[in-house]
XYZ file of N, CA and C in Angstrom:
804
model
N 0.846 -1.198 0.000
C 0.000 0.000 0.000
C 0.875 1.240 0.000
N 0.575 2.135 -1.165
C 1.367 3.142 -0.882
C 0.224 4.455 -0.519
N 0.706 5.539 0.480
C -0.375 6.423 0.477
C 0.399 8.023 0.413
N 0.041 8.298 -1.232
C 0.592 9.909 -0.785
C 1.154 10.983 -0.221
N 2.169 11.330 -0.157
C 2.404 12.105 1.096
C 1.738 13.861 1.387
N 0.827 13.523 0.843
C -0.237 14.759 0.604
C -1.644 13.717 1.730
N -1.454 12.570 1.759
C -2.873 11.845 2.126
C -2.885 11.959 4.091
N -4.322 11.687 4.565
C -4.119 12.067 5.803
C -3.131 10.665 6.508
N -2.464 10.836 7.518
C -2.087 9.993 8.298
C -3.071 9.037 9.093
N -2.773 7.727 8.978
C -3.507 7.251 9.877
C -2.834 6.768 11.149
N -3.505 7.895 12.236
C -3.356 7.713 14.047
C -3.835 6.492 14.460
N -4.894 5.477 14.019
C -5.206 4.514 14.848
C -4.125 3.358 14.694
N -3.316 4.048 13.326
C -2.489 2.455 12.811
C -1.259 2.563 14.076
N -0.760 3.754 14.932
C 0.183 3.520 15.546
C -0.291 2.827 16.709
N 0.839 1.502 17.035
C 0.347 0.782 18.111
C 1.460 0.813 18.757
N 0.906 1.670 20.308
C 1.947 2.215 21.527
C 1.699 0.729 22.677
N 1.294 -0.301 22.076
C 1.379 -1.956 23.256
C 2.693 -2.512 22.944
N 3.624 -2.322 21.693
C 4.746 -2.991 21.735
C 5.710 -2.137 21.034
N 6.984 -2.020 21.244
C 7.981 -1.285 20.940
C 8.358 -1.111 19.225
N 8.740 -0.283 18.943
C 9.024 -0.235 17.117
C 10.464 0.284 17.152
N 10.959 -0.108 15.871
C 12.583 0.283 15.891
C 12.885 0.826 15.411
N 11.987 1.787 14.942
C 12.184 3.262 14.172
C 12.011 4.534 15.696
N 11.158 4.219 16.508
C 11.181 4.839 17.389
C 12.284 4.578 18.447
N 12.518 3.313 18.736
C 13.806 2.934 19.632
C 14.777 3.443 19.002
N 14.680 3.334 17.838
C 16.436 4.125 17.331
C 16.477 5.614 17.812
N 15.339 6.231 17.282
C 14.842 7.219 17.704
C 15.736 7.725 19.215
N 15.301 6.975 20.151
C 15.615 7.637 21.153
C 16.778 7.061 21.472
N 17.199 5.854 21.336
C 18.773 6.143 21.238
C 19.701 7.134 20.868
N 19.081 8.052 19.517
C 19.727 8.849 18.643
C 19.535 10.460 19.847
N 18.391 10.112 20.736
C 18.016 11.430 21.600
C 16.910 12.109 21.127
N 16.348 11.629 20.537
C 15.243 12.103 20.041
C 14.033 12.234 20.854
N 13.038 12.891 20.333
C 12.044 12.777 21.274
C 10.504 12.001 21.229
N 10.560 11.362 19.708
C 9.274 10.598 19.217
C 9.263 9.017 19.393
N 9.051 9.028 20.891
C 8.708 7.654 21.422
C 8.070 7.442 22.292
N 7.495 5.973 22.485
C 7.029 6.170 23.637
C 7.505 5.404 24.890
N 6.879 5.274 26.265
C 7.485 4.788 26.941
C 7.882 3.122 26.804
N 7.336 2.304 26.096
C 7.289 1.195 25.504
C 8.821 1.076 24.966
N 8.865 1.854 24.233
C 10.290 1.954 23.464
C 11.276 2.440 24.535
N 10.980 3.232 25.358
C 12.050 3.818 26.249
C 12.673 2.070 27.114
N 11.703 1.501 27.488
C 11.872 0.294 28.374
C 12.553 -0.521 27.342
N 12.434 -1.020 26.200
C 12.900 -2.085 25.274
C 13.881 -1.062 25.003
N 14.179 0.085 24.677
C 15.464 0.133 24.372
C 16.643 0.106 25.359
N 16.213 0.535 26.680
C 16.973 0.534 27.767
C 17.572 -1.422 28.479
N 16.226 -2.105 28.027
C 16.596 -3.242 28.164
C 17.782 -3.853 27.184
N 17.477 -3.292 25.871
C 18.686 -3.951 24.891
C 19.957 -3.656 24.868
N 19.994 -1.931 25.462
C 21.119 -1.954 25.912
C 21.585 -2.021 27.393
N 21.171 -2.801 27.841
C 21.290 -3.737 29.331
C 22.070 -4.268 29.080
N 22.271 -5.349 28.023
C 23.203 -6.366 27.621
C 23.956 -6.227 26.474
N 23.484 -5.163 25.724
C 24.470 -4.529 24.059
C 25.072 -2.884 24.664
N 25.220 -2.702 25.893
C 25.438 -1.566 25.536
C 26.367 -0.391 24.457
N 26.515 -1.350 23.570
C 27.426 -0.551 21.983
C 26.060 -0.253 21.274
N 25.307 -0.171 21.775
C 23.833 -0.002 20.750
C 23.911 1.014 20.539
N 23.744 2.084 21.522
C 23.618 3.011 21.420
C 24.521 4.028 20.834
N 26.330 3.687 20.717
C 27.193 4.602 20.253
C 26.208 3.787 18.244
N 26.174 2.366 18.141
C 26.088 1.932 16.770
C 25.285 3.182 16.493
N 23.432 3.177 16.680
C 22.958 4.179 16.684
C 23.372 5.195 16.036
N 24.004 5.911 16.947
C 24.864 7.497 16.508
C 25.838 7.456 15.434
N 26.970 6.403 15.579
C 27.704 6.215 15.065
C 26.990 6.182 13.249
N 25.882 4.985 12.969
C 25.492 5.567 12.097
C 24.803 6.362 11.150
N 24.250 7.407 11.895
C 23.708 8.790 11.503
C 25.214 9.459 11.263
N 26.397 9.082 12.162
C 27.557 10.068 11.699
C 27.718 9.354 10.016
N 27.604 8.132 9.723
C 28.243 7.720 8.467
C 27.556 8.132 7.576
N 25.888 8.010 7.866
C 25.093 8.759 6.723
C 25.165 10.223 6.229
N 25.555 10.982 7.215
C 25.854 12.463 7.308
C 27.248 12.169 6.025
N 28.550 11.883 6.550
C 29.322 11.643 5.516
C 29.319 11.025 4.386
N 28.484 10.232 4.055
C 28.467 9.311 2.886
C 27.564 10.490 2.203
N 26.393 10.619 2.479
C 25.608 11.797 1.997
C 26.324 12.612 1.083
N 27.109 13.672 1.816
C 27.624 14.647 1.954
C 28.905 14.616 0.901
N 29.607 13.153 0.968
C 30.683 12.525 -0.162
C 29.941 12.500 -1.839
N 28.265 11.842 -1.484
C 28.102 11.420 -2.676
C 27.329 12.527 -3.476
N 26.655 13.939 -2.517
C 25.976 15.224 -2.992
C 27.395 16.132 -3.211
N 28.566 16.072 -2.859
C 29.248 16.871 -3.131
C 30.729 16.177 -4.104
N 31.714 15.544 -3.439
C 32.456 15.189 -4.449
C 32.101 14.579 -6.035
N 30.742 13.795 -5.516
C 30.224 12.897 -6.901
C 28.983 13.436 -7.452
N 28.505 14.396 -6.813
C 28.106 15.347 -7.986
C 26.226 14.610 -8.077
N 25.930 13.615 -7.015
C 24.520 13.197 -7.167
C 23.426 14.524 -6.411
N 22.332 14.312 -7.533
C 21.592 15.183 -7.068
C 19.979 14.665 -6.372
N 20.080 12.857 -6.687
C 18.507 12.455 -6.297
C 19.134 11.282 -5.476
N 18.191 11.381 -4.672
C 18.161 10.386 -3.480
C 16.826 9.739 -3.540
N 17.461 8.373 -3.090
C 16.039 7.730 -2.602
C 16.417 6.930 -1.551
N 15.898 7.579 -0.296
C 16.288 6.921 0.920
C 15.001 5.860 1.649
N 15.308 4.471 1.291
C 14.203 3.644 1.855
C 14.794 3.374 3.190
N 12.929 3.519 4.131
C 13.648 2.566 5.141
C 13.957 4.025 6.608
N 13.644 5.110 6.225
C 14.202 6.338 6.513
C 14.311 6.596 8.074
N 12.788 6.162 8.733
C 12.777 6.343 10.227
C 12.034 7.747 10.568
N 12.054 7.696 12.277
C 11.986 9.172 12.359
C 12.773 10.233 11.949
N 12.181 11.417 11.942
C 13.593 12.915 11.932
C 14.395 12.741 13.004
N 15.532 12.854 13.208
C 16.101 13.402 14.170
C 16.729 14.457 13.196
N 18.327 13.813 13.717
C 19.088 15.877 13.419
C 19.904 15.022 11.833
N 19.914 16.014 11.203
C 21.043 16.386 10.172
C 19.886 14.829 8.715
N 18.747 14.682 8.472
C 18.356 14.161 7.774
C 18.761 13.831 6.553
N 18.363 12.979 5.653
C 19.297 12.980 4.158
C 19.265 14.073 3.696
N 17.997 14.740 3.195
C 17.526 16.445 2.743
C 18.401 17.414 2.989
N 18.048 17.143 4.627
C 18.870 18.716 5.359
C 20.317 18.353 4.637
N 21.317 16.848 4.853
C 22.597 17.133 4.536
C 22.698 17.228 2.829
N 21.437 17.058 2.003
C 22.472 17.028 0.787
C 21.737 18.343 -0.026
N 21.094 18.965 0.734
C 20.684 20.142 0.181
C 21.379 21.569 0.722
N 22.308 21.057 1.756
C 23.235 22.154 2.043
C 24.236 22.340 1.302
N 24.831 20.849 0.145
C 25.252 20.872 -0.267
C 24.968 20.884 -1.495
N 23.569 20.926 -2.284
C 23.243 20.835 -3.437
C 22.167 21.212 -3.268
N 21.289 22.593 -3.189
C 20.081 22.901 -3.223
C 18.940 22.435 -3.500
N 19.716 22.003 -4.886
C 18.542 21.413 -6.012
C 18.191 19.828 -5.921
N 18.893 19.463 -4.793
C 18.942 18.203 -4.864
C 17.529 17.506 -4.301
N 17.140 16.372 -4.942
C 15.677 16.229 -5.097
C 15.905 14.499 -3.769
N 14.945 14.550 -2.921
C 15.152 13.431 -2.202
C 13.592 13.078 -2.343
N 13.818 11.505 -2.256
C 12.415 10.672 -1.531
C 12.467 9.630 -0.658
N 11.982 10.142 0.405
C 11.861 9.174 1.665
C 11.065 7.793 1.367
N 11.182 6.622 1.833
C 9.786 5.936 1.746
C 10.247 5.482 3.099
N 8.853 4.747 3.808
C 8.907 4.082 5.348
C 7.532 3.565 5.050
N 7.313 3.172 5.948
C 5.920 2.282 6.408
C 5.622 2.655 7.497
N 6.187 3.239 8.624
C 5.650 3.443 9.583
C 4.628 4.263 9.826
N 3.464 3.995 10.839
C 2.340 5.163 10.639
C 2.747 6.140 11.282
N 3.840 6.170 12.680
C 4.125 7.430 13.781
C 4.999 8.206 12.369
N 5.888 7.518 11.209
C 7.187 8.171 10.734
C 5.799 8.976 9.552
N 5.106 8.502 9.209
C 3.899 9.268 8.050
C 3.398 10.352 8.805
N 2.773 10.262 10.274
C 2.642 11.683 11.027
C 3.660 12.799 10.946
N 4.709 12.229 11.004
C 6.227 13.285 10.989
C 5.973 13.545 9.418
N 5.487 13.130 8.437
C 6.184 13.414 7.153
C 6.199 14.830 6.622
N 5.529 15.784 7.232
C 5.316 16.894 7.102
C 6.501 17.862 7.538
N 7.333 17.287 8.952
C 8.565 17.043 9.036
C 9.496 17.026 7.961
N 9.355 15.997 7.085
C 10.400 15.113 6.283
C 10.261 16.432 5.428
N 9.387 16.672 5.222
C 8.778 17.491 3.875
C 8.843 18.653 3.563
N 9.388 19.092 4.322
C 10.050 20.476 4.864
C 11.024 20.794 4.368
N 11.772 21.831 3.238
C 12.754 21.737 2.845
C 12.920 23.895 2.593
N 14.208 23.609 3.053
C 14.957 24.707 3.604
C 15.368 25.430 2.383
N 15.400 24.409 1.126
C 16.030 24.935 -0.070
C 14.887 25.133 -1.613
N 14.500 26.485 -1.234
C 13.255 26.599 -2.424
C 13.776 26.132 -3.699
N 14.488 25.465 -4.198
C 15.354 24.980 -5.379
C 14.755 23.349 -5.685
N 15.395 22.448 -3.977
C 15.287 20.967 -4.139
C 14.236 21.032 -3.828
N 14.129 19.706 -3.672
C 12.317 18.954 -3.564
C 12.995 18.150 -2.742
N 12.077 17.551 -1.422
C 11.759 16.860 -1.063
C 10.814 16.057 -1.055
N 10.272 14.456 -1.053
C 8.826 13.808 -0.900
C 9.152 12.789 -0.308
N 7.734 12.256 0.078
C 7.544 11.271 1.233
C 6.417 10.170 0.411
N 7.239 8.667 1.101
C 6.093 8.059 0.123
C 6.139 6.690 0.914
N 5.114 6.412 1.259
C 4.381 5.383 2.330
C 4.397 3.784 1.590
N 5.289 2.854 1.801
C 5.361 1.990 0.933
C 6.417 0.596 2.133
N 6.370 -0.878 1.113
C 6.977 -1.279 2.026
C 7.874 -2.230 1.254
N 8.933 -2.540 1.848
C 9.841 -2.598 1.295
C 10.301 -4.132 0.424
N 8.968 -4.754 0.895
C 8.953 -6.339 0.318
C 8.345 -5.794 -1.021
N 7.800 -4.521 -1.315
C 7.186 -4.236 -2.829
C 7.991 -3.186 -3.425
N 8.921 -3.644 -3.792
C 10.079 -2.640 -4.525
C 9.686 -1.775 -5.847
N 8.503 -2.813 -6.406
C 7.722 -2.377 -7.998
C 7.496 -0.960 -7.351
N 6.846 -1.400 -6.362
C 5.292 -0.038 -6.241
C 5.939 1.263 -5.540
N 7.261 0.876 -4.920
C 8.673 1.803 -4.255
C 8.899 2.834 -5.279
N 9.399 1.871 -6.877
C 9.936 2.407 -7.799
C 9.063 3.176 -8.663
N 7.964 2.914 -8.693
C 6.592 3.267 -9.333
C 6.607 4.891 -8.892
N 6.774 4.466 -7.251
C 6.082 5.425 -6.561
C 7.164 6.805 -6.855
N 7.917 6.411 -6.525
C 9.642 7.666 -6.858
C 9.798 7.846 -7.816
N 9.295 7.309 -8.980
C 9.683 7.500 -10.257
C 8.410 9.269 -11.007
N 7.742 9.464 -10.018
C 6.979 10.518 -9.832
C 7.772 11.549 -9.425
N 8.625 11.503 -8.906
C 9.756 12.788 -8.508
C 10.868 12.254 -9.322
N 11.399 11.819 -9.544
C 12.732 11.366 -9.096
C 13.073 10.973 -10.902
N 14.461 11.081 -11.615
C 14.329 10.667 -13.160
C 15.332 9.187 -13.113
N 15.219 8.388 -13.275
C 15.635 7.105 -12.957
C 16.496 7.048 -14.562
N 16.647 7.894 -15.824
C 17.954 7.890 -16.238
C 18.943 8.433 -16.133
N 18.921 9.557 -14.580
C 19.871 10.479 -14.269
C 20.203 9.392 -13.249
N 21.571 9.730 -12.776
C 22.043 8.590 -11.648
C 21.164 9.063 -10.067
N 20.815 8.069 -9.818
C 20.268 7.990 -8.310
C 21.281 7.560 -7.160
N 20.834 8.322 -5.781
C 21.749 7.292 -4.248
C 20.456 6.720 -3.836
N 21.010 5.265 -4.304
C 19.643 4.866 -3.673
C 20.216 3.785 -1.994
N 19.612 4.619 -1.184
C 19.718 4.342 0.340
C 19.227 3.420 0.895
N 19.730 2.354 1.712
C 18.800 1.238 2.602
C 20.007 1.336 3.812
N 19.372 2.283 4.466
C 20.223 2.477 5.627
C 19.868 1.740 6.891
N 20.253 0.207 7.599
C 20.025 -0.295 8.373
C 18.277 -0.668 8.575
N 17.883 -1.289 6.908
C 16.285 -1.882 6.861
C 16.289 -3.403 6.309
N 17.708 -3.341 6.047
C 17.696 -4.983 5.326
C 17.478 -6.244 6.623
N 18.058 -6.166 7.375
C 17.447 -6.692 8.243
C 16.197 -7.313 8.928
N 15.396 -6.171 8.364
C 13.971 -6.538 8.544
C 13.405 -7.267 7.664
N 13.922 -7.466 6.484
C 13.686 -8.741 6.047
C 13.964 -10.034 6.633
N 13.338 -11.093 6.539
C 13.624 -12.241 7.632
C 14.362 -13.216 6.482
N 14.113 -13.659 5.573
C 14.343 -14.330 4.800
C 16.059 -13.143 3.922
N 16.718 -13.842 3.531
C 18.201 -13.688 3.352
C 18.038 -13.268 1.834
N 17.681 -14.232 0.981
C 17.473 -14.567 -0.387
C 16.722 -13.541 -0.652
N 15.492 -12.912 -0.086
C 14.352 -11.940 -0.150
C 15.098 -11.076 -0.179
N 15.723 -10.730 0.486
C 16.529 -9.281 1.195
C 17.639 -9.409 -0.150
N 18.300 -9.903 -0.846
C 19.411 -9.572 -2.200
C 17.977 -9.458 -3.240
N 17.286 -10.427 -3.148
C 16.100 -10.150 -4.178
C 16.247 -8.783 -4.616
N 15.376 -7.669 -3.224
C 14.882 -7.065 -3.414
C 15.975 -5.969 -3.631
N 17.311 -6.273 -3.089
C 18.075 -5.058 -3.680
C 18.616 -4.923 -5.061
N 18.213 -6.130 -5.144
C 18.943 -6.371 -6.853
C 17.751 -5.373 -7.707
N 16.744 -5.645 -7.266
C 15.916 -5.040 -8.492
C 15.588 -3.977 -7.935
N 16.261 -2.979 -7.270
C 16.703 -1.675 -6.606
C 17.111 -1.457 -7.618
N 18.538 -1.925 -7.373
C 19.686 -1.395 -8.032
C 19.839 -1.478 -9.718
N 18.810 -2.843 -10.054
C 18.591 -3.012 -11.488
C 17.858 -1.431 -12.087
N 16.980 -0.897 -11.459
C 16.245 0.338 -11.982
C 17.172 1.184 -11.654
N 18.347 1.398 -11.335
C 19.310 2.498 -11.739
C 20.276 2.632 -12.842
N 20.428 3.625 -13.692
C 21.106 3.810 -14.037
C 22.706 4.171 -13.777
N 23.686 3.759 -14.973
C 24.994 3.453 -14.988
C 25.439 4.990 -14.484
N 26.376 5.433 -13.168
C 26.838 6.531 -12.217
C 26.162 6.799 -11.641
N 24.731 5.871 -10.734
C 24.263 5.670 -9.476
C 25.015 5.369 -8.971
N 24.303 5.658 -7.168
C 25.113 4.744 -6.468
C 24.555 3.811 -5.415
N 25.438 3.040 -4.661
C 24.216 2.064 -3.946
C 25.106 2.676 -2.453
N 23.963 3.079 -1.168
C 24.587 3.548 0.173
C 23.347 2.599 0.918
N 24.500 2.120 2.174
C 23.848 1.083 2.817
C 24.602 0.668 4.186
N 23.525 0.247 5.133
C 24.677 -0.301 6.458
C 23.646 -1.047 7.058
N 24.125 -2.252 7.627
C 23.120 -3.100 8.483
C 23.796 -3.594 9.923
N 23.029 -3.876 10.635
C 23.951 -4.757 12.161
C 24.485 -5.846 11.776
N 26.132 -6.640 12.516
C 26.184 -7.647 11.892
C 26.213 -8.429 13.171
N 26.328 -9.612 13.224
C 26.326 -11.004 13.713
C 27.436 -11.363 15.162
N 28.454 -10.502 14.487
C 29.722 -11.206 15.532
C 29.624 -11.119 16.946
N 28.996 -10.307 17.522
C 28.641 -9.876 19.078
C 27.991 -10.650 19.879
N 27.922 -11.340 20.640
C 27.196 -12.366 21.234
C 26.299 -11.277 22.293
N 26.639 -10.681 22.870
C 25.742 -9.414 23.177
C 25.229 -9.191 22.712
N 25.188 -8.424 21.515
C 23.880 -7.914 20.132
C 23.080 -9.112 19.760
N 23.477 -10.296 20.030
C 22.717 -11.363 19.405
C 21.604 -11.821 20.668
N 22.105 -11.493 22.098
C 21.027 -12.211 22.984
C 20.237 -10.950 23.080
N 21.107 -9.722 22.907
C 19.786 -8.179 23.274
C 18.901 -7.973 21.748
N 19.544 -8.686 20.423
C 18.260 -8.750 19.426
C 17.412 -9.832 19.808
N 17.405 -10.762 20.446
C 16.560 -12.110 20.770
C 15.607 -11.150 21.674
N 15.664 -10.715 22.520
C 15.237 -10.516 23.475
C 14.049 -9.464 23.083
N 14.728 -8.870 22.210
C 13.562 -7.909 21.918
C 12.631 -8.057 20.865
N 13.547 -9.017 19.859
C 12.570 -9.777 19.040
C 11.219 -10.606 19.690
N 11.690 -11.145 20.939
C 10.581 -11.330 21.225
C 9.630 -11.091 22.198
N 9.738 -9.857 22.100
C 8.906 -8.641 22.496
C 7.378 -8.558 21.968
N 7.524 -8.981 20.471
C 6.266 -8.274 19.348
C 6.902 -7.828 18.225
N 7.611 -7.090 18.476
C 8.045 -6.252 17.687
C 8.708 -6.688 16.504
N 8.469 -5.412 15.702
C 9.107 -5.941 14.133
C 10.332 -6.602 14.363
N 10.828 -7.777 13.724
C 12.198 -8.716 13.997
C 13.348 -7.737 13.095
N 14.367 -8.043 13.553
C 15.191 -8.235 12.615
C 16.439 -8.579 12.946
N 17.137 -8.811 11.877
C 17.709 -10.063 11.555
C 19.657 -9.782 11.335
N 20.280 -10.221 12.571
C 21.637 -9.430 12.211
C 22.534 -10.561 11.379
N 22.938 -9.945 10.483
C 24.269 -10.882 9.696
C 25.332 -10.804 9.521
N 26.078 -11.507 8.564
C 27.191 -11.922 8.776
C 27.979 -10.845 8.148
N 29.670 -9.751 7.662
C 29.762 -9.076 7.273
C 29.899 -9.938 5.734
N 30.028 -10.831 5.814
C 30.099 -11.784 4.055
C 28.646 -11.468 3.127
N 27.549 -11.655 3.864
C 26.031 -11.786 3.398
C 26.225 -10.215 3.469
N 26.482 -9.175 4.034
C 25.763 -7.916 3.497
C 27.278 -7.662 2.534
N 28.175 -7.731 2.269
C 29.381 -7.101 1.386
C 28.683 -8.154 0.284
N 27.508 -9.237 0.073
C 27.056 -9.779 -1.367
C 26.396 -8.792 -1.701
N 25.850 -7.984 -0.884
C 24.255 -6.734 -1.786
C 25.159 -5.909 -2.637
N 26.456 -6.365 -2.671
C 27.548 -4.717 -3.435
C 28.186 -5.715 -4.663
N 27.824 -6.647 -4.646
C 28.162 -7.385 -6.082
C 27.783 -6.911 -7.286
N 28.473 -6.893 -8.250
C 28.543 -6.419 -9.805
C 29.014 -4.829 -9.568
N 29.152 -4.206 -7.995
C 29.769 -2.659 -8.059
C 30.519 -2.476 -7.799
N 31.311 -1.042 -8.205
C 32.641 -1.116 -7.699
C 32.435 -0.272 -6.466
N 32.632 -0.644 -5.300
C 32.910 -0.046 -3.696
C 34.150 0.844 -3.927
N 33.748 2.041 -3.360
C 34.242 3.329 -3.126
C 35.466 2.655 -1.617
N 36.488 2.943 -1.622
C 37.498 3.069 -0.405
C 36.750 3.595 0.566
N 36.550 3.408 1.705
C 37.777 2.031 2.401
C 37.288 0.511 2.144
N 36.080 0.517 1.549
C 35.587 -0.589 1.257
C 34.165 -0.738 2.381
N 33.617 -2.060 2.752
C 32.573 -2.243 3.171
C 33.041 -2.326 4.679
N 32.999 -1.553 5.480
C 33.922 -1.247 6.568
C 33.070 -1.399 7.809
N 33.183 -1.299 9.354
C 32.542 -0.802 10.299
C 32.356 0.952 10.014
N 31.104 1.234 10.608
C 30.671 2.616 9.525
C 31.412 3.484 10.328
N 31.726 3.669 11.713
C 33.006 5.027 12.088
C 34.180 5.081 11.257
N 34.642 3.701 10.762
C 36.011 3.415 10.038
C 35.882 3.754 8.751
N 34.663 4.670 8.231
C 34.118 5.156 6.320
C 34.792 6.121 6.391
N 35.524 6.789 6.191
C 35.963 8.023 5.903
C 35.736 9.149 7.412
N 36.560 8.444 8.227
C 36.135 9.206 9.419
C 36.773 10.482 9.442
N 36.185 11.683 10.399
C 36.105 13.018 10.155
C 38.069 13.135 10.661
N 38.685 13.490 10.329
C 40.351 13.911 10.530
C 40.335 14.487 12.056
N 41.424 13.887 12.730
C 41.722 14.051 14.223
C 40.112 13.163 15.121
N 39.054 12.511 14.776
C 38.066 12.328 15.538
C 38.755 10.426 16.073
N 38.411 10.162 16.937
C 39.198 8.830 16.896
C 38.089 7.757 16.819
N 38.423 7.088 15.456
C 37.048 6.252 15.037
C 37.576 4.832 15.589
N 36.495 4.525 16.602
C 36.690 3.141 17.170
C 35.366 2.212 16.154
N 35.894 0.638 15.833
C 34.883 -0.440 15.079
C 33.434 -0.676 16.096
N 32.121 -0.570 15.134
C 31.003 -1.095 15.832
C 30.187 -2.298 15.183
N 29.441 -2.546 15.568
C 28.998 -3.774 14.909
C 27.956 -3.429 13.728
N 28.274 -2.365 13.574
C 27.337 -2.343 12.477
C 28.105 -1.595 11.273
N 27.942 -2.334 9.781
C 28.624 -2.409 8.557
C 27.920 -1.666 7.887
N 28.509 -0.629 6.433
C 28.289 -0.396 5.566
C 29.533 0.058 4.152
N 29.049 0.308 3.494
C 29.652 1.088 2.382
C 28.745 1.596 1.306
N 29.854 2.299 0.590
C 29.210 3.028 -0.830
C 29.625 2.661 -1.984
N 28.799 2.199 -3.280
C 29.630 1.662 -4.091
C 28.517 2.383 -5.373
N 29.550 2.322 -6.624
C 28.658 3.238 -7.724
C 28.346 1.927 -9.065
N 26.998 1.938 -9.587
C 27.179 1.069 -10.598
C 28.035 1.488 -11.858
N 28.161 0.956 -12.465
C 29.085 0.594 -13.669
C 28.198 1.329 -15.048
């Protein structure tokens, strides 16, 4: 289902009985759109992960830079960030329209609290770019591409974003499926930006159990082998598919490894 980002929000769809991980990230990140549900499950997960919370931050710092690398050195002007979450600070928009006015972004999420914010999302500082918001989910990539292809020109190169949503796919095979035929609807000097949790932590693995079985949406941490396959047939930008403080960290900041992976790589 996709619904407009002109269409009303629907309030009854948010359900405040079990925790969501767009809002737990949320307040890890310090934010303020959660509820107490999430305050307790996130405080519990990091009971026993406490690296959750630097991962968290840590990768809003990589998206800020990768952003910021691929709107300014490489010259992209459209984004399509699936998977997006709440606002907090420094959004895809805000960072690549400071650096490119004109630069045209589209959010998609599913969440009903992140569709209340979209008015939020939608907000853009730079009378030049465009921003849009588009309510969709991520097992339907057609109706994703359908939907962005309304803003967005899919023979100019795209960044197309899955910033820590692959996961939520449960199934492995599903989850390359669906990035393949992402990345198939881009054109040649796109690029593909991406980071997921991985596996190695025996901590992160009993505080995702735990909250998985909560209710709450699952998801699914892997191995760094299974997410460095979603970057096959591209060529990865240096340092390669890295822990995300270790991407191009800011000069003099001292970037320590977290468990959570990404990189940037451009198609061919």
């Amino acid at each position: 289902m996709i619904r407009p980002s002109g269409g009303p929000p629907l309030y009854s769809e948010i359900n405040t009985s079990v925790p969501s991980s767009a809002r737990i990230w949320n307040y890890w990140m310090g934010g303020k759109d959660n509820y107490e549900v999430d305050r307790v499950a996130g405080d519990e997960y990091s009971k026993v992960a406490p690296q959750v919370v630097t991962m968290a931050r840590e990768s809003r710092r990589y998206l800020i830079r990768a952003v910021s690398r691929v709107a300014g050195e490489l010259g992209i002007r459209q984004f399509l960030d699936i998977g997006t979450g709440l606002p907090t600070y420094d959004n895809t928009h805000e960072v690549a329209q400071r650096i490119a006015p004109d630069a045209k972004v589209v959010y998609v999420d599913n969440d009903p609290l992140v569709l209340v914010h979209a008015k939020a999302l939608l907000y853009s500082k730079s009378p030049q770019g465009v921003t849009e918001y588009v309510d969709a989910d991520l097992h339907d990539p057609e109706s994703i591409l359908e939907a962005a292809a309304q803003t967005l020109d899919f023979t100019q190169p795209v960044a197309l974003m899955l910033m820590g949503i692959l996961g939520h796919i449960r199934d492995y095979d599903e989850s390359t499926s669906i990035v393949r035929r992402l990345q198939d609807a881009l054109c040649p000097g796109s690029y593909f930006m991406h980071y997921d949790g991985i596996d190695t932590s025996p901590q992160l693995q009993e505080a995702q159990q735990g909250y998985d079985n909560t209710g709450a949406l699952q998801y699914v941490l892997r191995s760094p082998e299974q997410l460095t396959a979603y970057y096959e047939g591209l060529d990865v930008l240096e340092p390669g598919i890295v822990s995300c403080p270790l991407w191009r960290p800011e000069p003099g900041i001292p970037a320590l490894p977290t468990d959570v992976y990404g990189g940037v790589a451009r198609k061919p």
